[in-house]
Structure formats: structure tokens, C-alpha cells
């Protein structure tokens, strides 16, 4: 695949994680060479979010989110939430998350997951920031909580969307963006690709979720932002849009979802 022209965005990755400890600088440089102009590195607990913010503050083209992933919800204390609120005030912090519900692995009690999610939703509301939401096998409960807590007033992104069209419509009606990752390239992801085709082009984001969910073309390797080119290529084909126009569209969507990214100091 030839190098893409335009400015690509990886709207959800974990560049600050230890998976990149030995070669993080090279990974970032490869992303830039592939035309990626903006990367958003996502926090999953307090210490991890601190690392995300540190990296974002060091790099002009990297922003971050801070939050508690549902896997670790059972370990979150009141003091942790207070510390997160202070961390979230950083200039390079563009959203709260990733937060949400994960009933697939159930690594934290479901009631606790729901409680911590609602607390972060309210934190986002109080700070005027959107949320980045993780959901796996929990769409019914997630939607119920979002409706109860008027999540449409907060806004944000459903990351690595893997639900059906009915769930997609519900999130879209709330004003949320849907983000798709490398798993959309997998041979067995036909249903997910059909959902992608139906989502309005101005409500879509592209992500790697690196180091996870490596696209089919690089399957078996550690994922990294540079590999988002494959997801962009497939996205343009599924939408029937010229690649350059698709890149521009996704850029506009990212800037609408996360306004502080609209003029990154490149």
C-alpha cells in the first residue's frame, strides 16, 4: 500500500503503555511518516492516565483522555475519582475515558462498573468534556444508563463499536460518534462492515486501539498507529468515497467530537 496523502487521525490508541517502552519514539515517527497528524492516547486507570497525559504534553500531535476502564472499576476509590478530576483539567486532556461497561470478561462486579461509569459521566458533564465509552456485551445496560443520565448532553464517542445497527441508531440519536477499529478488516466481520456502511459519514471515527486489534494485513504483529492506513482504506471503499475525501471527512468528525484537536500545534 502506498503512503497516504492528507492528515490521518488515530482517534484511540494507547501509545503510553509499556508495550511501546522499548521503541515508542520509533513508533511515533513511523506514524508521522505514514501521514498521521493526530493521535489520541487513552487512559484506563489513574496511573495509566498520568502516563497518557505526560506523553501528550511532550508531543504536539498527541492528545489524551483520562479515565477508568470497566475492567478496573472494582479498584477505584473516592480518592481516585478526586485525583482523576484534577488530572482531567490538563490542557491536553480532551475527554474522560475510556469508561463504560464490559460484561464479556466481567473483571469487576457489574454493579461497580455501572457506578464508576456514571460517576465519570457526571465528571465529564461538570468539566464540559465528552466521554470515550467502551462497551462489550453490555449494550442494553449501557444504553439504559446513558438515557437515565442524559448522556446526550455530554456527548462523545463509542469506541471500537461492535454492536448491531439497532444499538448504533440509539447512540447516533444521542449525538454520539461511532469509532471503528482494525477488527472491521477481519474476514468474519461482515456484519460489522454492514453496520459501518449504514452509519452517516459525518458520525464516524477511525482508530487502531493499538497495541490491540491489529488489522488483518498485519495480523500477528503488535498494532501501532501507522497501521490505521488499512482501516482508512477499507472505510473509503465501504463508503464509496475517494480516499482523500474520506480522510478529510474523518478529520472534520474528530474535530467536532473533540474540539481542542481542531488546531493542533503541528
Short mmCIF file of C-alpha atoms in Angstrom, two decimals:
data_model
loop_
_atom_site.label_atom_id
_atom_site.label_comp_id
_atom_site.label_asym_id
_atom_site.label_seq_id
_atom_site.Cartn_x
_atom_site.Cartn_y
_atom_site.Cartn_z
CA UNK A 1 0.00 0.00 0.00
CA UNK A 2 1.35 3.40 -0.98
CA UNK A 3 1.80 6.19 1.53
CA UNK A 4 -1.40 8.14 2.02
CA UNK A 5 -1.72 11.82 1.34
CA UNK A 6 -3.61 14.02 3.76
CA UNK A 7 -3.70 14.07 7.53
CA UNK A 8 -4.83 10.87 9.15
CA UNK A 9 -6.06 10.63 12.74
CA UNK A 10 -5.84 7.73 15.15
CA UNK A 11 -8.67 8.63 17.49
CA UNK A 12 -7.98 5.87 20.02
CA UNK A 13 -4.66 4.24 20.85
CA UNK A 14 -2.54 3.50 23.92
CA UNK A 15 0.89 4.81 22.93
CA UNK A 16 1.93 5.44 26.52
CA UNK A 17 1.59 1.78 27.53
CA UNK A 18 4.55 -0.46 28.31
CA UNK A 19 4.01 -2.36 25.04
CA UNK A 20 5.97 0.51 23.42
CA UNK A 21 8.53 1.00 26.17
CA UNK A 22 11.49 -0.08 24.03
CA UNK A 23 10.62 1.69 20.78
CA UNK A 24 7.96 4.33 21.45
CA UNK A 25 9.91 7.05 19.65
CA UNK A 26 10.24 4.90 16.52
CA UNK A 27 6.54 4.01 16.63
CA UNK A 28 5.58 7.69 16.76
CA UNK A 29 7.98 8.54 13.94
CA UNK A 30 6.58 5.73 11.77
CA UNK A 31 3.09 7.08 12.33
CA UNK A 32 4.14 10.54 11.23
CA UNK A 33 5.83 9.16 8.12
CA UNK A 34 2.57 7.43 7.21
CA UNK A 35 0.78 10.79 7.29
CA UNK A 36 -0.77 10.59 10.73
CA UNK A 37 -1.13 14.12 12.01
CA UNK A 38 -3.06 13.46 15.21
CA UNK A 39 -3.04 10.65 17.78
CA UNK A 40 -5.20 10.36 20.89
CA UNK A 41 -3.74 8.15 23.60
CA UNK A 42 -6.31 6.78 26.02
CA UNK A 43 -6.03 6.34 29.78
CA UNK A 44 -7.53 3.31 31.54
CA UNK A 45 -6.73 3.92 35.23
CA UNK A 46 -5.21 6.69 37.33
CA UNK A 47 -1.54 5.79 36.90
CA UNK A 48 -2.07 4.94 33.25
CA UNK A 49 -3.88 8.24 32.67
CA UNK A 50 -0.97 10.11 34.24
CA UNK A 51 1.34 8.44 31.72
CA UNK A 52 -1.02 9.32 28.89
CA UNK A 53 -1.05 12.99 29.88
CA UNK A 54 2.74 13.07 30.24
CA UNK A 55 3.18 11.74 26.70
CA UNK A 56 0.59 14.17 25.33
CA UNK A 57 2.36 17.09 26.97
CA UNK A 58 5.64 16.03 25.36
CA UNK A 59 4.31 15.68 21.79
CA UNK A 60 2.46 18.42 19.88
CA UNK A 61 0.42 15.99 17.78
CA UNK A 62 -0.72 13.76 20.64
CA UNK A 63 -3.73 14.45 22.87
CA UNK A 64 -5.07 12.21 25.61
CA UNK A 65 -8.06 11.12 27.64
CA UNK A 66 -8.10 10.16 31.31
CA UNK A 67 -10.42 7.69 32.97
CA UNK A 68 -11.17 4.31 34.49
CA UNK A 69 -11.75 1.29 32.24
CA UNK A 70 -14.53 -1.03 33.45
CA UNK A 71 -12.03 -3.85 33.96
CA UNK A 72 -10.53 -1.97 36.90
CA UNK A 73 -13.72 -0.41 38.25
CA UNK A 74 -13.59 -2.57 41.37
CA UNK A 75 -10.35 -0.91 42.47
CA UNK A 76 -11.48 2.71 42.05
CA UNK A 77 -11.71 4.67 45.30
CA UNK A 78 -13.25 8.03 46.12
CA UNK A 79 -9.74 9.46 46.33
CA UNK A 80 -9.00 8.08 42.86
CA UNK A 81 -12.01 9.92 41.46
CA UNK A 82 -10.87 13.14 43.08
CA UNK A 83 -7.39 12.70 41.60
CA UNK A 84 -8.90 11.99 38.18
CA UNK A 85 -10.86 15.22 38.33
CA UNK A 86 -7.67 17.20 38.89
CA UNK A 87 -5.84 15.31 36.15
CA UNK A 88 -8.69 15.93 33.72
CA UNK A 89 -8.13 19.68 33.92
CA UNK A 90 -4.92 19.38 31.90
CA UNK A 91 -4.90 21.30 28.60
CA UNK A 92 -4.09 18.22 26.53
CA UNK A 93 -6.91 16.19 28.10
CA UNK A 94 -9.77 16.21 25.60
CA UNK A 95 -12.19 13.69 27.12
CA UNK A 96 -13.00 11.42 30.06
CA UNK A 97 -12.45 7.73 29.43
CA UNK A 98 -12.20 5.19 28.44
CA UNK A 99 -15.09 4.32 30.67
CA UNK A 100 -18.09 2.09 30.17
CA UNK A 101 -19.24 -1.48 30.74
CA UNK A 102 -17.64 -4.83 29.90
CA UNK A 103 -19.77 -7.89 30.64
CA UNK A 104 -17.66 -10.15 28.42
CA UNK A 105 -14.76 -10.55 30.82
CA UNK A 106 -16.54 -9.35 33.97
CA UNK A 107 -13.27 -8.41 35.66
CA UNK A 108 -15.14 -6.07 38.01
CA UNK A 109 -18.60 -6.55 39.54
CA UNK A 110 -21.25 -5.27 37.15
CA UNK A 111 -22.86 -3.05 39.75
CA UNK A 112 -19.48 -1.43 40.40
CA UNK A 113 -18.88 -0.98 36.69
CA UNK A 114 -22.17 0.85 36.38
CA UNK A 115 -21.43 3.05 39.40
CA UNK A 116 -17.96 4.06 38.19
CA UNK A 117 -19.27 4.71 34.68
CA UNK A 118 -21.99 7.02 35.97
CA UNK A 119 -19.51 8.88 38.16
CA UNK A 120 -17.27 9.51 35.15
CA UNK A 121 -20.21 10.60 33.05
CA UNK A 122 -21.07 13.19 35.68
CA UNK A 123 -17.42 14.26 35.89
CA UNK A 124 -17.37 14.81 32.14
CA UNK A 125 -20.55 16.87 32.40
CA UNK A 126 -19.10 19.05 35.16
CA UNK A 127 -15.91 19.69 33.19
CA UNK A 128 -17.61 20.25 29.85
CA UNK A 129 -15.69 17.40 28.22
CA UNK A 130 -17.02 14.49 26.14
CA UNK A 131 -16.70 10.83 27.12
CA UNK A 132 -15.00 7.91 25.37
CA UNK A 133 -17.07 4.80 26.01
CA UNK A 134 -16.07 1.14 25.97
CA UNK A 135 -18.84 -1.43 25.68
CA UNK A 136 -18.69 -5.18 25.28
CA UNK A 137 -21.71 -7.45 25.68
CA UNK A 138 -23.42 -4.75 27.73
CA UNK A 139 -25.27 -2.56 25.25
CA UNK A 140 -28.68 -2.88 26.93
CA UNK A 141 -27.43 -1.71 30.33
CA UNK A 142 -25.18 0.94 28.81
CA UNK A 143 -27.99 2.48 26.79
CA UNK A 144 -30.30 2.43 29.82
CA UNK A 145 -27.75 4.29 31.94
CA UNK A 146 -26.99 6.76 29.17
CA UNK A 147 -30.67 7.58 28.81
CA UNK A 148 -31.14 7.91 32.58
CA UNK A 149 -28.12 10.20 32.91
CA UNK A 150 -28.92 12.25 29.77
CA UNK A 151 -25.62 11.34 28.14
CA UNK A 152 -26.70 13.21 25.02
CA UNK A 153 -25.95 16.40 26.97
CA UNK A 154 -22.36 15.24 27.43
CA UNK A 155 -21.60 13.72 24.04
CA UNK A 156 -18.64 11.69 22.96
CA UNK A 157 -17.57 8.54 21.19
CA UNK A 158 -18.46 4.85 21.36
CA UNK A 159 -15.01 3.41 20.76
CA UNK A 160 -14.34 0.20 18.82
CA UNK A 161 -18.03 -0.16 18.05
CA UNK A 162 -19.05 -3.80 17.72
CA UNK A 163 -22.81 -3.70 18.22
CA UNK A 164 -25.71 -4.12 15.82
CA UNK A 165 -27.50 -1.47 13.78
CA UNK A 166 -30.21 -1.02 16.41
CA UNK A 167 -27.61 -0.09 19.03
CA UNK A 168 -25.81 2.11 16.52
CA UNK A 169 -29.00 4.05 15.80
CA UNK A 170 -29.60 4.61 19.50
CA UNK A 171 -26.13 6.09 20.01
CA UNK A 172 -26.41 8.19 16.86
CA UNK A 173 -29.76 9.57 18.02
CA UNK A 174 -28.00 10.67 21.21
CA UNK A 175 -25.48 12.58 19.13
CA UNK A 176 -22.57 10.22 19.73
CA UNK A 177 -19.90 9.32 17.22
CA UNK A 178 -19.07 5.69 16.44
CA UNK A 179 -15.42 4.70 16.11
CA UNK A 180 -14.29 1.60 14.22
CA UNK A 181 -11.00 -0.24 14.71
CA UNK A 182 -8.89 -2.83 12.91
CA UNK A 183 -11.33 -5.63 13.64
CA UNK A 184 -13.53 -4.29 10.86
CA UNK A 185 -10.92 -5.69 8.44
CA UNK A 186 -11.28 -9.26 9.73
CA UNK A 187 -12.82 -11.80 7.32
CA UNK A 188 -15.61 -12.73 9.74
CA UNK A 189 -16.60 -9.11 10.46
CA UNK A 190 -19.15 -8.90 7.65
CA UNK A 191 -21.99 -7.84 9.97
CA UNK A 192 -19.84 -5.08 11.42
CA UNK A 193 -18.97 -3.84 7.94
CA UNK A 194 -22.67 -3.72 7.08
CA UNK A 195 -23.31 -1.55 10.14
CA UNK A 196 -20.42 0.71 9.13
CA UNK A 197 -21.99 1.24 5.70
CA UNK A 198 -25.22 2.47 7.31
CA UNK A 199 -23.67 4.97 9.71
CA UNK A 200 -23.71 8.54 8.29
CA UNK A 201 -20.24 9.50 7.14
CA UNK A 202 -20.21 12.57 9.39
CA UNK A 203 -20.62 10.42 12.54
CA UNK A 204 -17.66 8.06 12.02
CA UNK A 205 -14.18 7.97 13.52
CA UNK A 206 -11.27 5.63 12.79
CA UNK A 207 -8.98 4.13 15.43
CA UNK A 208 -6.38 1.44 15.98
CA UNK A 209 -6.89 0.68 19.69
CA UNK A 210 -3.17 -0.08 19.44
CA UNK A 211 -1.43 -2.19 20.66
CA UNK A 212 -4.60 -4.30 20.28
CA UNK A 213 -6.81 -5.28 17.31
CA UNK A 214 -4.15 -5.31 14.60
CA UNK A 215 -5.68 -5.02 11.10
CA UNK A 216 -5.87 -8.18 9.01
CA UNK A 217 -2.99 -7.08 6.77
CA UNK A 218 -0.58 -7.07 9.74
CA UNK A 219 -2.30 -9.72 11.88
CA UNK A 220 0.01 -11.36 14.37
CA UNK A 221 2.04 -8.21 14.97
CA UNK A 222 1.73 -5.66 17.74
CA UNK A 223 -0.63 -2.99 16.49
CA UNK A 224 0.52 0.63 16.13
CA UNK A 225 -0.93 3.89 14.77
CA UNK A 226 0.86 3.53 11.41
CA UNK A 227 -1.38 0.55 10.65
CA UNK A 228 -4.50 2.71 10.62
CA UNK A 229 -3.90 3.20 6.90
CA UNK A 230 -5.53 -0.17 6.28
CA UNK A 231 -8.66 0.77 8.18
CA UNK A 232 -8.90 4.09 6.36
CA UNK A 233 -8.54 2.33 3.02
CA UNK A 234 -11.33 -0.11 3.83
CA UNK A 235 -13.50 2.68 5.20
CA UNK A 236 -13.27 4.66 1.98
CA UNK A 237 -14.14 1.55 -0.04
CA UNK A 238 -17.15 0.68 2.11
CA UNK A 239 -18.42 4.25 1.89
CA UNK A 240 -17.69 4.58 -1.81
CA UNK A 241 -15.70 7.76 -1.17
CA UNK A 242 -12.33 8.78 -2.60
CA UNK A 243 -9.66 8.12 -0.01
CA UNK A 244 -8.56 11.77 0.17
CA UNK A 245 -12.16 12.88 0.74
CA UNK A 246 -12.64 10.20 3.39
CA UNK A 247 -9.53 11.37 5.26
CA UNK A 248 -10.86 14.94 5.22
CA UNK A 249 -14.27 13.78 6.43
CA UNK A 250 -12.83 11.83 9.36
CA UNK A 251 -10.67 14.82 10.29
CA UNK A 252 -13.74 17.03 10.42
CA UNK A 253 -15.53 14.43 12.54
CA UNK A 254 -12.65 14.19 15.01
CA UNK A 255 -12.52 17.96 15.40
CA UNK A 256 -16.26 18.04 16.06
CA UNK A 257 -16.07 15.20 18.58
CA UNK A 258 -13.01 16.67 20.31
CA UNK A 259 -12.90 20.45 19.66
CA UNK A 260 -9.42 21.03 21.20
CA UNK A 261 -7.92 18.97 18.37
CA UNK A 262 -9.16 21.35 15.67
CA UNK A 263 -5.94 23.30 15.62
CA UNK A 264 -3.17 21.03 16.91
CA UNK A 265 0.21 22.81 17.03
CA UNK A 266 1.83 20.78 14.26
#
